[in-house]
PDB file of C-alpha atoms in Angstrom:
ATOM      1  CA  MET A   1       0.000   0.000   0.000  1.00 69.00           C
ATOM      2  CA  LEU A   2       1.216   3.491  -0.827  1.00 72.00           C
ATOM      3  CA  VAL A   3      -0.054   6.547   1.050  1.00 75.00           C
ATOM      4  CA  LEU A   4       0.475  10.062  -0.266  1.00 78.00           C
ATOM      5  CA  THR A   5      -0.208  12.876   2.185  1.00 78.00           C
ATOM      6  CA  LEU A   6      -0.770  16.393   0.902  1.00 80.00           C
ATOM      7  CA  THR A   7      -0.982  19.099   3.543  1.00 82.00           C
ATOM      8  CA  PRO A   8      -3.348  22.057   3.191  1.00 80.00           C
ATOM      9  CA  GLN A   9      -0.253  24.277   2.974  1.00 85.00           C
ATOM     10  CA  TRP A  10       1.158  22.230   0.076  1.00 84.00           C
ATOM     11  CA  LEU A  11      -2.170  22.433  -1.779  1.00 79.00           C
ATOM     12  CA  ASP A  12      -2.290  26.222  -1.202  1.00 78.00           C
ATOM     13  CA  LYS A  13       1.287  26.657  -2.467  1.00 84.00           C
ATOM     14  CA  ALA A  14       0.468  24.561  -5.558  1.00 80.00           C
ATOM     15  CA  GLY A  15      -2.551  26.779  -6.310  1.00 77.00           C
ATOM     16  CA  LEU A  16      -4.977  24.011  -5.332  1.00 74.00           C
ATOM     17  CA  GLY A  17      -6.238  25.473  -2.067  1.00 72.00           C
ATOM     18  CA  HIS A  18      -9.853  25.109  -3.206  1.00 67.00           C
ATOM     19  CA  LEU A  19      -9.425  21.325  -2.795  1.00 67.00           C
ATOM     20  CA  ASN A  20      -9.083  21.801   0.970  1.00 64.00           C
ATOM     21  CA  ALA A  21     -12.846  22.409   1.135  1.00 58.00           C
ATOM     22  CA  LEU A  22     -13.638  19.009  -0.442  1.00 57.00           C
ATOM     23  CA  PRO A  23     -14.357  15.900   1.651  1.00 52.00           C
ATOM     24  CA  HIS A  24     -11.280  13.933   2.651  1.00 54.00           C
ATOM     25  CA  LEU A  25      -9.722  12.866  -0.668  1.00 53.00           C
ATOM     26  CA  SER A  26      -8.767   9.389   0.592  1.00 50.00           C
ATOM     27  CA  MET A  27     -12.447   8.602   0.963  1.00 53.00           C
ATOM     28  CA  THR A  28     -13.019   9.065  -2.766  1.00 57.00           C
ATOM     29  CA  ALA A  29     -12.812   6.146  -5.202  1.00 60.00           C
ATOM     30  CA  TRP A  30      -9.995   6.401  -7.718  1.00 65.00           C
ATOM     31  CA  ALA A  31      -9.092   3.766 -10.298  1.00 69.00           C
ATOM     32  CA  PRO A  32      -5.401   4.366 -11.083  1.00 75.00           C
ATOM     33  CA  SER A  33      -4.181   3.942 -14.638  1.00 74.00           C
ATOM     34  CA  PRO A  34      -1.723   1.156 -15.467  1.00 75.00           C
ATOM     35  CA  ARG A  35       1.011   3.818 -15.567  1.00 78.00           C
ATOM     36  CA  ALA A  36       0.102   4.953 -12.017  1.00 79.00           C
ATOM     37  CA  VAL A  37       0.227   1.347 -10.770  1.00 82.00           C
ATOM     38  CA  TYR A  38       3.634   0.903 -12.382  1.00 82.00           C
ATOM     39  CA  VAL A  39       4.931   4.155 -10.836  1.00 82.00           C
ATOM     40  CA  ALA A  40       3.646   3.126  -7.393  1.00 85.00           C
ATOM     41  CA  GLU A  41       5.373  -0.238  -7.732  1.00 84.00           C
ATOM     42  CA  GLN A  42       8.618   1.548  -8.653  1.00 81.00           C
ATOM     43  CA  LEU A  43       8.348   3.670  -5.504  1.00 82.00           C
ATOM     44  CA  LEU A  44       7.666   0.639  -3.315  1.00 84.00           C
ATOM     45  CA  ALA A  45      10.209  -1.785  -4.788  1.00 80.00           C
ATOM     46  CA  GLU A  46      13.622  -1.766  -3.194  1.00 66.00           C
ATOM     47  CA  GLY A  47      16.483  -1.175  -5.589  1.00 64.00           C
ATOM     48  CA  GLN A  48      14.270   0.189  -8.393  1.00 61.00           C
ATOM     49  CA  LEU A  49      15.305   3.803  -7.868  1.00 64.00           C
ATOM     50  CA  GLN A  50      18.859   4.888  -8.545  1.00 65.00           C
ATOM     51  CA  ASP A  51      21.172   5.580  -5.628  1.00 72.00           C
ATOM     52  CA  GLY A  52      23.061   8.793  -5.204  1.00 75.00           C
ATOM     53  CA  PRO A  53      22.311  12.491  -5.261  1.00 74.00           C
ATOM     54  CA  LEU A  54      19.461  12.161  -7.778  1.00 77.00           C
ATOM     55  CA  SER A  55      17.488   9.490  -5.885  1.00 78.00           C
ATOM     56  CA  GLY A  56      15.443  12.020  -3.904  1.00 79.00           C
ATOM     57  CA  LEU A  57      14.624  13.953  -7.060  1.00 83.00           C
ATOM     58  CA  GLN A  58      13.583  10.759  -8.845  1.00 82.00           C
ATOM     59  CA  GLN A  59      11.331   9.775  -5.924  1.00 84.00           C
ATOM     60  CA  GLU A  60       9.767  13.250  -5.873  1.00 86.00           C
ATOM     61  CA  CYS A  61       9.169  13.139  -9.632  1.00 86.00           C
ATOM     62  CA  LEU A  62       7.408   9.763  -9.456  1.00 85.00           C
ATOM     63  CA  THR A  63       5.357  10.876  -6.448  1.00 87.00           C
ATOM     64  CA  LEU A  64       4.240  14.035  -8.244  1.00 87.00           C
ATOM     65  CA  GLU A  65       3.167  11.946 -11.232  1.00 85.00           C
ATOM     66  CA  LEU A  66       0.835   9.988  -8.928  1.00 83.00           C
ATOM     67  CA  VAL A  67      -0.439  13.174  -7.274  1.00 83.00           C
ATOM     68  CA  ILE A  68      -1.207  14.742 -10.656  1.00 81.00           C
ATOM     69  CA  GLU A  69      -3.248  11.749 -11.799  1.00 78.00           C
ATOM     70  CA  ALA A  70      -5.109  11.453  -8.498  1.00 77.00           C
ATOM     71  CA  LEU A  71      -5.991  15.144  -8.304  1.00 76.00           C
ATOM     72  CA  ALA A  72      -6.871  15.574 -11.981  1.00 69.00           C
ATOM     73  CA  GLN A  73     -10.483  14.607 -11.329  1.00 58.00           C
ATOM     74  CA  TRP A  74     -10.946  17.524  -8.892  1.00 58.00           C
ATOM     75  CA  VAL A  75      -9.013  20.159 -10.787  1.00 57.00           C
ATOM     76  CA  ALA A  76     -11.183  20.060 -13.933  1.00 53.00           C
ATOM     77  CA  PRO A  77     -13.041  23.313 -14.591  1.00 47.00           C
ATOM     78  CA  ALA A  78     -15.891  23.696 -12.128  1.00 45.00           C
ATOM     79  CA  ASN A  79     -18.570  24.055 -14.777  1.00 52.00           C
ATOM     80  CA  SER A  80     -19.008  23.645 -18.484  1.00 59.00           C
ATOM     81  CA  ALA A  81     -19.149  27.422 -19.019  1.00 64.00           C
ATOM     82  CA  ALA A  82     -15.583  27.765 -17.720  1.00 67.00           C
ATOM     83  CA  ALA A  83     -14.535  24.749 -19.800  1.00 70.00           C
ATOM     84  CA  CYS A  84     -16.130  26.248 -22.924  1.00 69.00           C
ATOM     85  CA  GLU A  85     -14.318  29.505 -22.360  1.00 70.00           C
ATOM     86  CA  ALA A  86     -11.009  27.733 -21.743  1.00 69.00           C
ATOM     87  CA  ALA A  87     -11.417  25.742 -24.972  1.00 74.00           C
ATOM     88  CA  GLY A  88     -12.581  28.772 -26.964  1.00 83.00           C
ATOM     89  CA  LEU A  89     -15.795  27.014 -28.014  1.00 84.00           C
ATOM     90  CA  ARG A  90     -19.467  27.887 -27.838  1.00 84.00           C
ATOM     91  CA  PRO A  91     -21.413  25.808 -25.277  1.00 84.00           C
ATOM     92  CA  THR A  92     -23.129  23.655 -27.918  1.00 83.00           C
ATOM     93  CA  ALA A  93     -19.812  22.872 -29.616  1.00 86.00           C
ATOM     94  CA  TYR A  94     -18.177  22.006 -26.283  1.00 86.00           C
ATOM     95  CA  GLN A  95     -21.121  19.782 -25.308  1.00 85.00           C
ATOM     96  CA  ARG A  96     -20.861  18.012 -28.678  1.00 89.00           C
ATOM     97  CA  ALA A  97     -17.133  17.411 -28.099  1.00 90.00           C
ATOM     98  CA  CYS A  98     -17.851  16.022 -24.601  1.00 87.00           C
ATOM     99  CA  HIS A  99     -20.609  13.786 -25.944  1.00 89.00           C
ATOM    100  CA  LEU A 100     -18.245  12.556 -28.659  1.00 93.00           C
ATOM    101  CA  ARG A 101     -15.484  11.865 -26.112  1.00 91.00           C
ATOM    102  CA  ASP A 102     -17.881   9.812 -23.963  1.00 88.00           C
ATOM    103  CA  TRP A 103     -19.081   7.880 -27.011  1.00 90.00           C
ATOM    104  CA  LEU A 104     -15.497   7.223 -28.157  1.00 92.00           C
ATOM    105  CA  ASP A 105     -14.598   6.028 -24.643  1.00 88.00           C
ATOM    106  CA  SER A 106     -17.408   3.460 -24.782  1.00 87.00           C
ATOM    107  CA  GLY A 107     -15.584   1.639 -27.612  1.00 88.00           C
ATOM    108  CA  ALA A 108     -18.566   1.933 -29.950  1.00 90.00           C
ATOM    109  CA  ALA A 109     -16.582   3.887 -32.563  1.00 92.00           C
ATOM    110  CA  ASP A 110     -13.398   1.806 -32.539  1.00 90.00           C
ATOM    111  CA  SER A 111     -13.836   0.453 -36.058  1.00 90.00           C
ATOM    112  CA  LEU A 112     -15.573   3.450 -37.646  1.00 94.00           C
ATOM    113  CA  THR A 113     -14.190   5.892 -40.192  1.00 95.00           C
ATOM    114  CA  MET A 114     -14.124   9.638 -39.575  1.00 96.00           C
ATOM    115  CA  GLY A 115     -17.066  10.008 -41.956  1.00 95.00           C
ATOM    116  CA  ALA A 116     -19.150   7.494 -40.002  1.00 95.00           C
ATOM    117  CA  ILE A 117     -18.266   9.195 -36.705  1.00 95.00           C
ATOM    118  CA  ALA A 118     -19.256  12.589 -38.134  1.00 94.00           C
ATOM    119  CA  ARG A 119     -22.563  11.180 -39.432  1.00 93.00           C
ATOM    120  CA  HIS A 120     -23.304   9.696 -36.019  1.00 91.00           C
ATOM    121  CA  MET A 121     -22.650  13.096 -34.423  1.00 90.00           C
ATOM    122  CA  GLY A 122     -24.617  14.964 -37.106  1.00 89.00           C
ATOM    123  CA  CYS A 123     -21.708  17.251 -37.883  1.00 89.00           C
ATOM    124  CA  ASN A 124     -19.183  17.970 -40.621  1.00 93.00           C
ATOM    125  CA  ALA A 125     -16.031  15.832 -40.106  1.00 95.00           C
ATOM    126  CA  SER A 126     -13.643  18.789 -40.356  1.00 96.00           C
ATOM    127  CA  THR A 127     -15.643  20.878 -37.867  1.00 94.00           C
ATOM    128  CA  LEU A 128     -15.946  17.944 -35.491  1.00 95.00           C
ATOM    129  CA  GLN A 129     -12.200  17.290 -35.622  1.00 96.00           C
ATOM    130  CA  THR A 130     -11.412  20.982 -34.997  1.00 95.00           C
ATOM    131  CA  GLN A 131     -13.820  21.240 -32.054  1.00 93.00           C
ATOM    132  CA  PHE A 132     -12.562  18.024 -30.474  1.00 94.00           C
ATOM    133  CA  ARG A 133      -8.946  19.183 -30.756  1.00 93.00           C
ATOM    134  CA  GLN A 134      -9.839  22.566 -29.215  1.00 92.00           C
ATOM    135  CA  ALA A 135     -11.691  20.908 -26.334  1.00 90.00           C
ATOM    136  CA  PHE A 136      -9.216  18.117 -25.543  1.00 89.00           C
ATOM    137  CA  GLY A 137      -5.942  19.018 -27.230  1.00 90.00           C
ATOM    138  CA  LYS A 138      -5.693  15.964 -29.467  1.00 93.00           C
ATOM    139  CA  PRO A 139      -7.229  14.541 -32.642  1.00 95.00           C
ATOM    140  CA  ILE A 140     -10.182  12.154 -32.484  1.00 96.00           C
ATOM    141  CA  PHE A 141      -8.212   9.135 -33.710  1.00 95.00           C
ATOM    142  CA  GLU A 142      -5.442   9.717 -31.173  1.00 94.00           C
ATOM    143  CA  HIS A 143      -8.098   9.660 -28.437  1.00 94.00           C
ATOM    144  CA  LEU A 144      -9.557   6.471 -29.923  1.00 94.00           C
ATOM    145  CA  ARG A 145      -6.120   4.812 -30.044  1.00 94.00           C
ATOM    146  CA  GLU A 146      -5.391   5.773 -26.434  1.00 92.00           C
ATOM    147  CA  GLY A 147      -8.766   4.351 -25.371  1.00 91.00           C
ATOM    148  CA  ARG A 148      -8.045   1.023 -27.076  1.00 94.00           C
ATOM    149  CA  LEU A 149      -4.611   0.901 -25.445  1.00 94.00           C
ATOM    150  CA  ARG A 150      -6.172   1.646 -22.029  1.00 90.00           C
ATOM    151  CA  ARG A 151      -8.693  -1.169 -22.464  1.00 91.00           C
ATOM    152  CA  ALA A 152      -5.874  -3.530 -23.499  1.00 93.00           C
ATOM    153  CA  ALA A 153      -3.826  -2.510 -20.437  1.00 91.00           C
ATOM    154  CA  ASP A 154      -6.842  -3.104 -18.194  1.00 89.00           C
ATOM    155  CA  ALA A 155      -7.331  -6.555 -19.735  1.00 91.00           C
ATOM    156  CA  ILE A 156      -3.659  -7.435 -19.183  1.00 92.00           C
ATOM    157  CA  THR A 157      -3.927  -6.367 -15.559  1.00 88.00           C
ATOM    158  CA  ALA A 158      -7.344  -7.842 -14.755  1.00 87.00           C
ATOM    159  CA  GLN A 159      -7.412 -10.972 -16.928  1.00 91.00           C
ATOM    160  CA  GLY A 160      -3.742 -11.698 -17.575  1.00 90.00           C
ATOM    161  CA  ILE A 161      -4.166 -11.895 -21.341  1.00 94.00           C
ATOM    162  CA  THR A 162      -1.056 -12.275 -23.488  1.00 94.00           C
ATOM    163  CA  VAL A 163       0.577  -9.394 -25.324  1.00 95.00           C
ATOM    164  CA  ALA A 164      -0.636 -10.863 -28.643  1.00 96.00           C
ATOM    165  CA  GLN A 165      -4.223 -10.988 -27.308  1.00 96.00           C
ATOM    166  CA  ALA A 166      -3.904  -7.433 -26.008  1.00 95.00           C
ATOM    167  CA  ALA A 167      -2.607  -6.296 -29.409  1.00 96.00           C
ATOM    168  CA  ASP A 168      -5.637  -7.870 -31.071  1.00 95.00           C
ATOM    169  CA  LEU A 169      -7.985  -6.275 -28.527  1.00 93.00           C
ATOM    170  CA  ALA A 170      -6.427  -2.872 -29.232  1.00 94.00           C
ATOM    171  CA  GLY A 171      -6.829  -3.369 -32.999  1.00 93.00           C
ATOM    172  CA  TYR A 172      -3.167  -3.972 -33.866  1.00 95.00           C
ATOM    173  CA  ARG A 173      -2.227  -6.690 -36.348  1.00 94.00           C
ATOM    174  CA  SER A 174       1.359  -6.714 -35.096  1.00 95.00           C
ATOM    175  CA  PRO A 175       2.221  -7.244 -31.411  1.00 95.00           C
ATOM    176  CA  ALA A 176       5.465  -5.313 -32.049  1.00 96.00           C
ATOM    177  CA  ASN A 177       3.544  -2.231 -33.273  1.00 96.00           C
ATOM    178  CA  PHE A 178       1.195  -2.587 -30.301  1.00 96.00           C
ATOM    179  CA  SER A 179       4.154  -2.727 -27.900  1.00 96.00           C
ATOM    180  CA  THR A 180       5.665   0.409 -29.454  1.00 96.00           C
ATOM    181  CA  ALA A 181       2.388   2.360 -29.166  1.00 95.00           C
ATOM    182  CA  PHE A 182       1.842   1.052 -25.630  1.00 94.00           C
ATOM    183  CA  ARG A 183       5.343   2.132 -24.539  1.00 93.00           C
ATOM    184  CA  ARG A 184       4.814   5.609 -26.038  1.00 92.00           C
ATOM    185  CA  LEU A 185       1.612   6.065 -24.035  1.00 90.00           C
ATOM    186  CA  TYR A 186       2.619   4.492 -20.719  1.00 89.00           C
ATOM    187  CA  GLY A 187       6.415   4.671 -20.653  1.00 89.00           C
ATOM    188  CA  PHE A 188       6.851   0.901 -20.228  1.00 90.00           C
ATOM    189  CA  SER A 189       6.096  -2.194 -22.292  1.00 92.00           C
ATOM    190  CA  PRO A 190       2.986  -4.386 -22.042  1.00 94.00           C
ATOM    191  CA  LYS A 191       5.350  -7.246 -21.180  1.00 92.00           C
ATOM    192  CA  ASN A 192       6.472  -5.282 -18.084  1.00 89.00           C
ATOM    193  CA  LEU A 193       2.843  -4.708 -17.088  1.00 87.00           C
ATOM    194  CA  ARG A 194       2.068  -8.399 -17.523  1.00 86.00           C
ATOM    195  CA  ALA A 195       5.114  -9.388 -15.427  1.00 83.00           C
ATOM    196  CA  LYS A 196       3.896  -7.135 -12.581  1.00 77.00           C
ATOM    197  CA  ARG A 197       0.460  -8.813 -12.541  1.00 66.00           C
TER     198      ARG A 197
END
C-alpha cells in the first residue's frame, strides 16, 4: 500500500487550495491507470530507484506523477461554461465534443471511419475534428487509439491476457507495433505490465 499525504499548505502553495474544502480525498474512489500502478510499484520496490544524489529527485518526480493523476479529477473546470471559455468554443460545440469523447470512450466507434463518426454526431467531419482538438488538445483518432490501449492494459492487468491478445484487442495486427504504441503512451512495455500482474 502506498499513502500520499498532501498538507493544506502544500495544496495552497500549488494553487490548489480550493481542494481543501472538499471531503477527505482518501475517501473518494480512484481507479489508477496502469502507468500509475507501475509508478507506485517503482516507488515501493527496493532497488528500483537509482542511488546517489538524484534518488530524492527521482522519488519526488514519481510521487508528483501519482499526485497529478489522483488530483486531476478535482481540478477540472468547475462548470461547463468555464470549460467552454477555456477551450474557446461555444457551449453547444463544447457539449458536442464532450458527448463525442464519452461515445469514443465506450468503444462503440473503434472500427468506424471519420465520416461514419461525423454522421453519427450529425456534424461535418472537419468541424468535429477541430472542435474536439480545441476541447481536448488531441485529434479524435489519437483519443480512440489511447482508449483502445487503455482497455488492453486493463485486460492485461485484470485478466492476464497475453501481449498478442492485447494487441488484437487494441486493434493492432502486429504485437510489435502494439508494444511500441503502448510504450509511447505508458512509458513501459505491455510485457512489463504483464510481469507485474
